[in-house]
Amino acid sequence: MAKNDDPNLLKKIIAHAKEYGFVFPSSEIYDGLSATYDYGQYGVELKNNIRSYWWKAMVQMNENIVGLDASIFMHPTTWKASGHVDAFNDPLIDNKDSKKRYRADVLIEDHIAKIEAKINKEVDKAAKKFGNDFDEKQFKETNPRVLDNVKKIDDINSRFKRDLEEEDFDDLKLLIEELGIADPISGSKNWTEVRQFNLMFSTELGSLADGASKIYLRPETAQGIFVNYLNVQKTGRMKLPFGIAQTGKAFRNEIIARQFIFRMREFEQMEMQFFVKPGTEMEWYEHWKAKRLAWHKALGLGEDSYRYHDHLNLAHYANAACDIEFDFPMGFKELEGIHSRTDFDLKAHEEYSGKKLQFFDNEEEKSYVPYVVETSIGLDRMFLAVLTSAFQEETLEDGSSRTVLKIPPVLAPIKAAVLPLLNKDGLPEKAHEILDELKMSVNVQYDGKDAIGRRYRRQDTIGTPYCITVDHQTLEDNTVTIRERDSMEQRRVSVKDVVNEIEEAVSIKALLRSVN
Ligand code: ATP
């Protein structure tokens, strides 16, 4: 069974993440708060390492990209200009019997996915029947049942698209009813009207006494970059093309937030807005599409774990857009978006603020509003992608089993554990000496409890790539054993080489070189 075919994989990852200090439900002692999570002692290290890989690959490796850390609260007009006040909505629908709330668009998309599954089943059946002679393309173009289902999908899609564009929610409800879509939990088809729901969280700035004003928690980090475009361009003397990168929290009042850290109400984004000369945006869009996929693939989470999904229905501000999807336990889903946003945002901010947000092009001797290509990735989704590929349940040669997180060493929370074989004879002191040297450059852990085999297993569960064991021979010849997580092989190395060897093995240098 391919790993991602295991129907319990997500459940196992959630349980593992909690048991071993990666991700806890938020405020768990009060039974948690839906769709919010806290990162534990190992989770925070993994998250920091992913962020650092992104930051270094974007900012440190590109002369023309600089960083920014904008505040979460922004002037409320920002969100008017960006279109979020008027248009950052999802259509919601309630089931009157189960009282459960759903996104109307997701109900329809799930229905379409079921028809797609029927098509795939037909194809698989025919492939088995015809063996090597099977021509999938021809079969799809001629089989009446397949053609009938393709037509069904096309009809639903075109009506669905029109309903969303024209905000015809009465017809959207009618569509749900006509398709016979039932509440996936209760099976009831007793639906309320469809309503628009704005995803932004609002709060009040100042006390009511001084006339508090309504402000929003940012639903994306991008706008902090747009409103600082001119500040950075002028003070950094930046010339087009150039980019501004930022990581930080974003907040969305998602209607349904399930699937662990994949969809949360508070999450972290890593976004880069690349400002370019109008007319060159498609070139840069293709450039960043390829660069970002290479960034993912360099981690070795699986060559086949990614695919592009080009958007056919473009947002009003975009002239091209695609997602990089990852093969999560729930199937291929969006991990990162690459969007060619034209000059929509800067122009809108010019209009609402009355300030010019332009670039003076010396060659052309004129000013214009730059176009923007954006790369936007969810840090939490990236975290889930790493855990998905890392989580392995292995049966060993001796029949025993182990659960191991094969996290790329450069991202692993703890790079090495130093283990004295026994808690006596000067072994703990020697182990501490090695630990003190290593901790200057990498995150290390000391573990002196339990039998050595159990300690190795414990490090496997948190993804530590190397265990360094100090034994009696160490005191005689100044050598230790290094045990590797993935192969479980052990070899002896001299103490004076051990620091260099570990530093080299977990260094980000080679990774950055491969994506440069
Ligand atoms: P989706 O279609 O899954 O709701 P989106 O298209 O709205 O996502 P964008 O607005 O393009 O997402 O945001 C960029 C990135 O931020 C996404 O690719 C994703 O990785 C991340 N992201 C968006 N919403 C969430 C969320 N609720 N929880 C965690 N990460 C998120």
XYZ file of C-alpha atoms and ligand atoms in Angstrom:
547
model
C 0.000 0.000 0.000
C 1.399 3.392 -0.971
C 1.849 5.443 2.157
C -0.713 8.081 1.245
C -3.329 5.381 0.579
C -3.404 4.622 4.291
C -6.798 6.069 5.309
C -5.513 6.570 8.844
C -2.326 8.408 7.919
C -3.555 11.862 8.936
C -4.906 10.534 12.235
C -1.575 8.832 12.931
C 0.346 12.020 12.139
C -1.911 14.091 14.414
C -1.502 11.592 17.262
C 2.272 11.391 16.752
C 2.627 15.170 16.565
C 0.840 15.531 19.885
C 2.511 12.648 21.704
C 6.028 13.746 20.792
C 5.795 17.498 21.343
C 5.311 18.818 17.810
C 1.734 20.167 17.714
C -0.816 20.494 20.515
C -4.456 21.607 20.260
C -4.592 25.217 21.456
C -5.696 25.773 25.081
C -6.240 22.055 25.414
C -6.948 22.153 29.165
C -10.169 23.966 28.218
C -10.915 21.323 25.560
C -9.173 23.302 22.828
C -10.332 25.959 20.400
C -11.366 24.777 16.981
C -8.808 25.100 14.181
C -6.100 26.648 16.346
C -2.961 24.795 17.310
C 0.186 25.358 19.344
C 3.618 24.216 18.277
C 5.465 22.300 20.989
C 9.147 22.015 21.812
C 10.073 20.115 18.631
C 7.392 21.685 16.439
C 8.739 25.176 17.016
C 12.243 24.080 15.983
C 10.983 22.417 12.807
C 8.877 25.456 11.987
C 11.822 27.807 12.556
C 14.024 25.645 10.318
C 11.479 25.647 7.475
C 11.084 29.427 7.798
C 14.828 29.853 7.792
C 15.224 27.717 4.635
C 12.610 29.877 2.916
C 14.108 33.144 4.146
C 17.649 32.240 3.171
C 16.591 30.929 -0.252
C 14.585 34.091 -0.928
C 16.439 36.935 0.796
C 19.993 35.786 1.410
C 20.392 34.133 -2.000
C 18.886 36.929 -4.098
C 20.641 40.269 -4.303
C 17.432 41.954 -5.391
C 15.120 40.626 -2.668
C 14.936 42.222 0.768
C 12.908 41.427 3.875
C 10.189 43.212 5.816
C 8.290 42.721 9.057
C 5.041 44.681 8.902
C 2.475 44.847 11.684
C -0.594 42.645 11.818
C -2.926 45.597 12.360
C -3.157 47.949 9.408
C -5.132 51.050 8.582
C -8.679 49.804 7.815
C -8.694 51.489 4.402
C -5.991 48.992 3.354
C -8.651 46.287 3.279
C -11.100 48.453 1.404
C -8.459 49.108 -1.272
C -7.355 45.468 -1.504
C -10.947 44.349 -2.048
C -11.093 42.233 1.116
C -13.913 44.204 2.777
C -16.165 43.757 -0.237
C -15.046 40.504 -1.723
C -13.142 38.248 0.704
C -16.186 36.044 1.113
C -17.104 32.404 1.026
C -20.668 31.223 0.321
C -21.939 29.326 3.354
C -24.922 27.026 3.794
C -26.318 25.342 6.906
C -28.015 22.010 7.163
C -31.246 22.533 9.100
C -31.284 19.038 10.594
C -27.668 18.495 11.573
C -27.058 22.217 12.254
C -23.696 21.774 10.532
C -22.272 24.569 8.417
C -20.624 24.034 5.044
C -19.081 26.013 2.213
C -21.543 25.775 -0.657
C -18.705 25.803 -3.199
C -16.919 22.953 -1.402
C -20.101 20.831 -1.360
C -20.320 21.231 -5.121
C -16.610 20.614 -5.647
C -16.844 17.426 -3.569
C -19.790 16.323 -5.680
C -17.741 16.905 -8.835
C -14.862 14.932 -7.290
C -17.246 11.980 -6.824
C -18.177 12.053 -10.514
C -14.475 12.263 -11.386
C -13.876 9.194 -9.212
C -16.555 7.332 -11.229
C -14.722 8.226 -14.439
C -11.437 7.002 -12.996
C -13.082 3.754 -11.916
C -14.342 3.133 -15.460
C -10.854 3.822 -16.804
C -9.204 1.483 -14.274
C -11.713 -1.258 -15.079
C -11.086 -0.940 -18.800
C -7.316 -0.770 -18.293
C -7.445 -4.092 -16.454
C -9.667 -5.643 -19.111
C -7.614 -4.577 -22.138
C -4.153 -4.847 -20.559
C -1.273 -3.571 -22.699
C -3.541 -2.686 -25.624
C -5.425 -0.102 -23.584
C -5.527 3.383 -25.061
C -6.726 5.639 -22.235
C -7.157 8.728 -24.396
C -9.272 6.940 -26.966
C -11.338 5.231 -24.254
C -12.100 8.564 -22.586
C -13.105 10.105 -25.888
C -15.492 7.327 -26.889
C -16.905 5.492 -23.863
C -20.530 6.643 -23.457
C -20.558 6.424 -19.641
C -17.369 8.477 -19.391
C -18.677 11.027 -21.892
C -21.929 11.296 -19.998
C -20.082 11.996 -16.737
C -17.724 14.511 -18.363
C -20.748 16.385 -19.673
C -22.315 16.343 -16.206
C -19.152 17.907 -14.752
C -18.983 20.565 -17.481
C -22.627 21.512 -16.956
C -22.223 21.786 -13.183
C -19.010 23.791 -13.552
C -20.411 26.354 -15.934
C -23.546 26.940 -13.842
C -21.512 27.026 -10.638
C -19.059 29.539 -12.118
C -21.866 31.784 -13.356
C -23.637 31.643 -9.968
C -20.469 32.704 -8.146
C -19.648 35.469 -10.611
C -23.161 36.882 -10.568
C -23.592 36.160 -6.834
C -26.773 34.273 -7.688
C -27.061 32.394 -4.405
C -30.655 31.324 -4.985
C -29.517 29.371 -8.000
C -26.515 28.004 -6.097
C -28.926 26.546 -3.539
C -31.108 25.196 -6.338
C -28.037 23.560 -7.870
C -27.192 21.851 -4.565
C -30.765 20.593 -4.331
C -30.961 19.454 -7.947
C -27.700 17.532 -7.594
C -29.186 15.798 -4.558
C -26.233 16.800 -2.378
C -26.706 15.536 1.172
C -25.003 16.558 4.412
C -21.964 14.228 4.431
C -22.468 13.579 8.134
C -26.225 13.200 8.578
C -27.378 12.457 5.017
C -30.028 15.197 5.306
C -30.904 17.324 2.254
C -32.694 19.990 4.260
C -30.608 23.114 3.465
C -30.895 26.805 4.411
C -30.350 29.644 1.934
C -26.771 30.318 0.787
C -25.239 33.420 2.384
C -22.012 35.297 1.816
C -19.637 35.239 4.769
C -16.657 37.592 5.110
C -13.559 35.759 6.321
C -11.866 38.702 8.044
C -11.731 38.924 11.837
C -12.475 42.400 13.106
C -11.727 44.052 16.402
C -11.686 47.557 17.872
C -8.735 49.891 18.186
C -8.831 52.218 21.194
C -11.441 52.427 23.944
C -15.081 53.020 23.165
C -14.847 56.338 25.020
C -12.497 57.829 22.395
C -14.613 56.608 19.527
C -12.988 53.273 18.816
C -12.522 52.352 15.192
C -13.050 48.972 13.620
C -9.886 47.305 12.379
C -9.057 43.874 11.021
C -6.562 41.145 11.722
C -4.713 40.830 8.405
C -6.030 37.950 6.262
C -2.763 37.909 4.241
C 0.681 39.354 4.773
C 0.923 40.690 1.202
C -0.759 44.030 1.872
C 1.917 44.946 4.444
C 4.386 44.660 1.568
C 2.325 46.735 -0.887
C 1.832 49.656 1.507
C 5.598 49.674 2.167
C 6.566 49.429 -1.499
C 7.753 53.009 -1.746
C 9.486 53.051 1.665
C 11.593 50.041 0.727
C 12.177 51.093 -2.872
C 13.432 54.560 -1.886
C 15.433 53.706 1.248
C 16.920 50.579 -0.329
C 17.508 52.379 -3.670
C 15.927 49.346 -5.301
C 15.691 49.054 -9.086
C 13.120 46.937 -10.912
C 12.893 44.011 -10.844
C 13.112 43.601 -7.067
C 11.286 41.681 -4.374
C 10.127 42.151 -0.788
C 9.766 39.034 1.365
C 7.886 38.646 4.602
C 6.801 35.906 6.984
C 4.106 36.315 9.593
C 0.723 35.461 11.002
C -2.493 35.807 8.998
C -6.042 35.258 10.200
C -9.113 33.939 8.377
C -12.440 33.033 9.896
C -12.649 29.864 7.800
C -16.161 28.417 7.665
C -14.919 24.885 7.945
C -11.486 24.442 9.318
C -10.735 20.755 9.527
C -7.768 18.664 8.509
C -5.424 19.626 11.320
C -2.928 22.389 10.505
C -3.867 22.348 6.805
C -6.657 24.869 7.326
C -6.486 26.969 10.461
C -8.027 30.239 11.532
C -4.651 31.592 12.617
C -1.730 30.560 10.442
C 1.581 31.756 9.128
C 2.409 32.799 5.598
C 5.711 33.257 3.813
C 5.129 35.653 0.955
C 7.296 37.427 -1.564
C 6.061 40.171 -3.869
C 8.292 40.668 -6.902
C 7.920 44.081 -8.564
C 8.585 44.086 -12.304
C 8.330 46.261 -15.355
C 4.859 45.954 -16.961
C 4.994 43.568 -19.910
C 7.714 41.371 -18.348
C 5.396 39.782 -15.771
C 4.754 36.513 -17.633
C 8.479 35.861 -17.905
C 8.862 36.385 -14.139
C 5.740 34.367 -13.416
C 7.285 31.384 -15.235
C 10.604 32.036 -13.490
C 9.075 31.926 -10.008
C 6.856 28.974 -10.833
C 9.953 26.938 -11.690
C 12.092 28.348 -8.840
C 9.525 27.582 -6.193
C 9.011 24.000 -7.354
C 12.785 23.522 -7.331
C 12.869 24.862 -3.737
C 10.377 22.178 -2.709
C 11.984 19.350 -4.627
C 15.457 20.078 -3.240
C 14.226 18.862 0.156
C 13.710 15.357 -1.205
C 10.163 14.906 0.081
C 9.376 12.940 -3.095
C 9.657 13.743 -6.800
C 6.052 12.648 -7.395
C 4.629 14.484 -4.401
C 4.042 17.742 -6.300
C 1.988 18.963 -9.199
C 1.044 22.310 -10.662
C -2.579 23.295 -10.782
C -3.139 26.185 -13.182
C -6.126 28.364 -12.310
C -8.715 28.626 -15.034
C -10.960 30.994 -13.090
C -8.664 33.893 -12.310
C -9.226 36.276 -9.416
C -10.179 39.784 -10.569
C -6.647 41.083 -9.939
C -4.684 38.292 -11.635
C -3.635 37.630 -15.226
C -2.095 34.233 -14.422
C -2.123 32.021 -11.351
C -1.201 28.519 -10.312
C -0.870 26.410 -7.199
C 1.866 24.004 -6.307
C -0.089 21.091 -4.868
C 1.361 18.518 -2.507
C 0.229 14.929 -2.029
C -1.098 15.336 1.536
C -2.797 12.429 3.362
C -6.106 13.904 2.094
C -4.852 13.877 -1.526
C -3.272 16.578 -3.702
C -4.045 20.001 -2.204
C -2.687 23.531 -2.462
C 0.602 24.106 -0.679
C 1.719 27.316 -2.363
C 0.267 29.845 -4.789
C 2.122 31.772 -7.503
C 0.116 34.694 -8.809
C 0.691 37.369 -11.400
C -1.241 40.182 -9.683
C -0.726 42.875 -12.332
C -0.703 46.440 -10.941
C -4.024 45.884 -9.190
C -2.865 46.320 -5.589
C -0.490 49.260 -6.005
C -3.024 51.087 -8.192
C -5.793 50.507 -5.665
C -3.582 51.842 -2.859
C -2.691 54.859 -4.990
C -6.354 55.566 -5.488
C -7.400 55.146 -1.834
C -4.371 56.874 -0.290
C -3.874 59.613 -2.855
C -0.102 58.823 -2.805
C 1.895 57.877 -5.890
C 3.286 54.333 -5.711
C 5.435 54.327 -8.839
C 8.891 53.677 -10.154
C 10.955 56.109 -12.206
C 12.491 54.165 -15.068
C 15.736 55.940 -16.051
C 15.972 54.227 -19.419
C 12.435 55.030 -20.435
C 12.526 58.348 -18.608
C 9.063 57.896 -17.198
C 7.255 56.724 -14.079
C 4.859 53.839 -13.923
C 3.173 51.506 -11.421
C 5.118 48.214 -11.386
C 3.449 44.863 -11.976
C 3.705 42.201 -9.281
C 4.372 38.473 -9.262
C 3.674 36.906 -5.896
C 4.774 33.636 -4.305
C 2.721 32.713 -1.254
C 3.184 29.619 0.875
C 1.589 28.571 4.165
C 4.262 27.681 6.711
C 1.884 25.369 8.561
C 0.964 23.546 5.351
C 4.668 23.161 4.600
C 5.107 21.729 8.112
C 2.349 19.188 7.363
C 3.994 18.339 4.032
C 7.285 17.616 5.830
C 5.553 15.459 8.464
C 3.558 13.605 5.785
C 6.646 12.504 3.930
C 8.736 11.969 7.070
C 6.336 9.756 9.020
C 7.265 6.091 8.539
C 6.223 2.915 10.311
C 8.887 0.307 9.640
C 9.124 -3.395 10.328
C 12.740 -4.239 11.026
C 14.677 -7.361 10.129
C 14.303 -8.809 13.625
C 10.503 -8.475 13.358
C 10.259 -5.497 15.705
C 8.813 -2.228 14.479
C 9.756 1.416 14.784
C 8.088 4.725 14.068
C 10.555 7.173 12.622
C 10.338 10.711 11.307
C 12.700 10.862 8.336
C 12.823 14.644 8.364
C 15.519 16.082 6.069
C 18.508 16.554 8.460
C 18.734 20.270 7.667
C 15.165 20.736 8.978
C 15.288 18.268 11.877
C 14.460 19.878 15.263
C 17.380 18.163 17.015
C 20.421 17.457 14.874
C 22.183 15.067 17.212
C 21.666 13.365 20.550
C 24.648 12.637 22.759
C 24.169 9.461 24.772
C 26.484 8.051 27.459
C 26.201 4.262 27.324
C 26.190 4.098 31.129
C 25.586 6.724 33.765
C 28.935 6.150 35.476
C 32.690 5.755 34.959
C 33.056 9.300 33.664
C 30.900 8.640 30.556
C 28.302 11.375 31.350
C 31.114 13.921 31.802
C 32.686 12.984 28.480
C 29.270 13.116 26.780
C 28.697 16.600 28.182
C 32.082 17.753 26.839
C 31.020 16.726 23.325
C 27.577 18.249 23.825
C 29.074 21.572 24.935
C 31.157 21.740 21.786
C 28.326 20.780 19.425
C 25.739 23.108 20.939
C 27.741 26.108 19.742
C 26.644 25.376 16.199
C 23.688 22.985 16.183
C 20.689 22.028 18.301
C 21.665 18.975 20.360
C 20.144 16.927 23.139
C 21.591 14.909 26.018
C 19.825 11.702 27.003
C 21.111 9.443 29.737
C 17.948 7.532 30.684
C 16.933 3.954 29.749
C 18.626 1.272 27.655
C 20.487 2.566 24.609
C 18.084 0.889 22.153
C 15.126 2.738 23.676
C 16.998 5.997 23.498
C 17.656 5.438 19.782
C 13.937 4.762 19.231
C 13.044 7.912 21.150
C 15.289 9.978 18.891
C 13.758 8.265 15.822
C 10.283 9.441 16.873
C 11.395 13.079 16.859
C 13.477 12.741 13.694
C 17.001 13.210 15.111
C 19.324 12.221 12.261
C 22.376 11.336 14.400
C 22.991 9.720 17.772
C 26.463 9.934 19.252
C 27.186 7.249 21.816
C 29.959 7.576 24.373
C 31.227 4.266 25.781
C 34.265 2.936 27.627
C 36.303 2.782 24.450
C 35.778 6.536 24.126
C 37.799 7.047 27.300
C 40.623 4.931 25.882
C 40.929 6.083 22.263
C 38.757 9.221 22.077
C 36.308 7.741 19.548
C 32.497 7.572 19.656
C 29.863 5.746 17.611
C 27.622 7.682 15.278
C 24.305 5.966 14.601
C 22.369 7.163 11.579
C 18.609 7.445 11.850
C 17.595 6.226 8.388
C 19.979 3.309 7.857
C 20.421 2.635 11.613
C 24.053 1.925 10.741
C 26.721 2.646 13.317
C 30.336 3.575 12.783
C 33.212 4.785 14.929
C 34.523 8.285 14.522
C 37.164 10.168 16.426
C 35.806 12.806 18.808
C 37.856 15.507 17.136
C 36.074 14.834 13.815
C 32.590 14.423 15.177
C 31.703 18.110 15.398
C 32.797 18.825 11.828
C 31.071 15.766 10.528
C 27.699 16.599 12.106
C 27.951 20.282 11.169
C 28.601 19.333 7.566
C 25.817 16.751 7.406
C 23.129 19.135 8.651
C 24.409 22.284 6.972
C 22.039 24.285 4.815
C 24.856 25.215 2.405
C 24.477 22.282 0.030
C 20.717 22.733 -0.052
C 20.985 26.425 -0.865
C 23.596 25.720 -3.511
C 21.231 23.246 -5.180
C 18.464 25.845 -5.507
C 20.669 28.772 -6.466
P -7.417 27.639 -0.014
O -7.952 27.607 -1.428
O -6.837 26.326 0.449
O -8.362 28.271 0.968
P -6.200 30.099 -0.735
O -6.128 29.933 -2.220
O -7.263 30.917 -0.125
O -6.189 28.632 -0.042
P -4.054 31.951 -0.598
O -4.925 33.083 -0.263
O -3.473 31.850 -1.960
O -4.808 30.578 -0.213
O -2.905 31.870 0.508
C -1.590 31.445 0.216
C -1.177 30.246 1.034
O -1.506 30.412 2.414
C -1.878 28.957 0.629
O -1.226 28.358 -0.460
C -1.775 28.124 1.879
O -0.528 27.448 1.936
C -1.816 29.145 2.993
N -3.150 29.189 3.624
C -4.251 29.832 3.179
N -5.276 29.659 4.025
C -4.815 28.890 5.045
C -5.399 28.376 6.255
N -6.647 28.644 6.579
N -4.626 27.618 7.061
C -3.341 27.368 6.749
N -2.740 27.825 5.643
C -3.456 28.573 4.793
